[in-house]
């Protein structure tokens, strides 16, 4: 347990209620897994869970690094822009994972989910990537406040399958977003207004994928404290078969002004559980405490010495392997659980790393992660758009989405050959190269649009003047801009044909002048 309390002035200067967080965390490797790839951290300001994935020990590395990076937020005084702090920290964690892969190719394909709450004293900032979940219990009603970034959730959102079908779908563990999967990460960010009496749950899908929503609500709505609730939730997941690692954080929002006697029992000791706790424990034993998570790990070990019980962290909140009583499941029935996820590790690794792709002319299979690092330029309605993914589809599965729409680049203003290229899609690989192609098309479309808007008389007069001067037409666009005003000789001669009198038209930039000659090319 821990607290973080402070008085905050309201908008009219009066002092608002002093709110405090009371939290507990626990992790268990489950009944099937050989190791724990989950990592969790609960501190005075930050509550976070990461569920790692990847070959060998890559999942443990990914979740540990994510927590070790984002935990620095627990040391900072919350600022006004909480979401910016969370977004920056998540991108930093993503960059760290990418750097580790570059240094050690054996880690290729690793990634992790991340769901975290950052406490400011009156509000909570929420960041979410992947399929770990955050819930809010308010007035006895449990609400999921994150949306899974999974393929089956997308199918549910589009009405292709039902929520019930999603629980047994063979691809229910296929992630659409995860840290480490690409150069940039797109987390969900939001602000939560809190109330005294609110109870928050953050968990990996080792809990939410096994225990039913109704049973989660009933357990959280009991009168047990956070420590006891964490222990019971882990017991429930184990009762449901424990097919995956289980990590749970429960946090209550208290109003200290009510004189709650529990306030004096709270401490500011952070809790670290799961893979990050094991990794940082090794660092501590070697005398190397390089990260905030490492320092928190040390705090947890000292707390263990005071509380005993054999767990890591405060009693009842650490890795409670061997702590679960064998007779604690008599009151639960099969209705309290959802169907266990058999072979989930294989699904998560295989489908996340390797998604079957139907490619023209062959049965080549590529990784879903690889497709999400690819970009191409294509059409959307009658203009150009930048897409993320690849243009092929796998049956009814779309393997791309619009990264950025460009309605200003209209197809009709591009030369015919470029129109055909865009309609057939232009694969550019990485994002920077694709953006350069977009910029190139934007200049070309703008030049051709201005050229089309230049009055015919102006273009005719320009040509006549160049022919009289012995110049060559069609090789330089300077005439389009330089003939915007009539020359003295043209206006002074009454016998000059009307077509030689230019009419003002749009001026071209230096870049547009270089490509305007391509307008109208087949």
PDB file of C-alpha atoms in Angstrom, residues 5 28 67 81 153 206 240 259 323 362 479 484:
ATOM      1  CA  UNK A   5      -1.691  13.212  -0.635  1.00  0.00           C
ATOM      2  CA  UNK A  28       2.195 -14.967 -10.998  1.00  0.00           C
ATOM      3  CA  UNK A  67       8.488  -0.464 -17.156  1.00  0.00           C
ATOM      4  CA  UNK A  81       0.209  18.435 -19.485  1.00  0.00           C
ATOM      5  CA  UNK A 153     -11.644  -6.286 -31.167  1.00  0.00           C
ATOM      6  CA  UNK A 206      -3.799 -13.548 -18.012  1.00  0.00           C
ATOM      7  CA  UNK A 240      -9.490 -20.882 -14.451  1.00  0.00           C
ATOM      8  CA  UNK A 259     -10.480  10.933   8.756  1.00  0.00           C
ATOM      9  CA  UNK A 323       1.183 -18.667  -1.687  1.00  0.00           C
ATOM     10  CA  UNK A 362       2.625 -16.979 -54.775  1.00  0.00           C
ATOM     11  CA  UNK A 479       7.718  31.866 -69.723  1.00  0.00           C
ATOM     12  CA  UNK A 484       2.191  37.405 -66.468  1.00  0.00           C
TER      13      UNK A 484
END
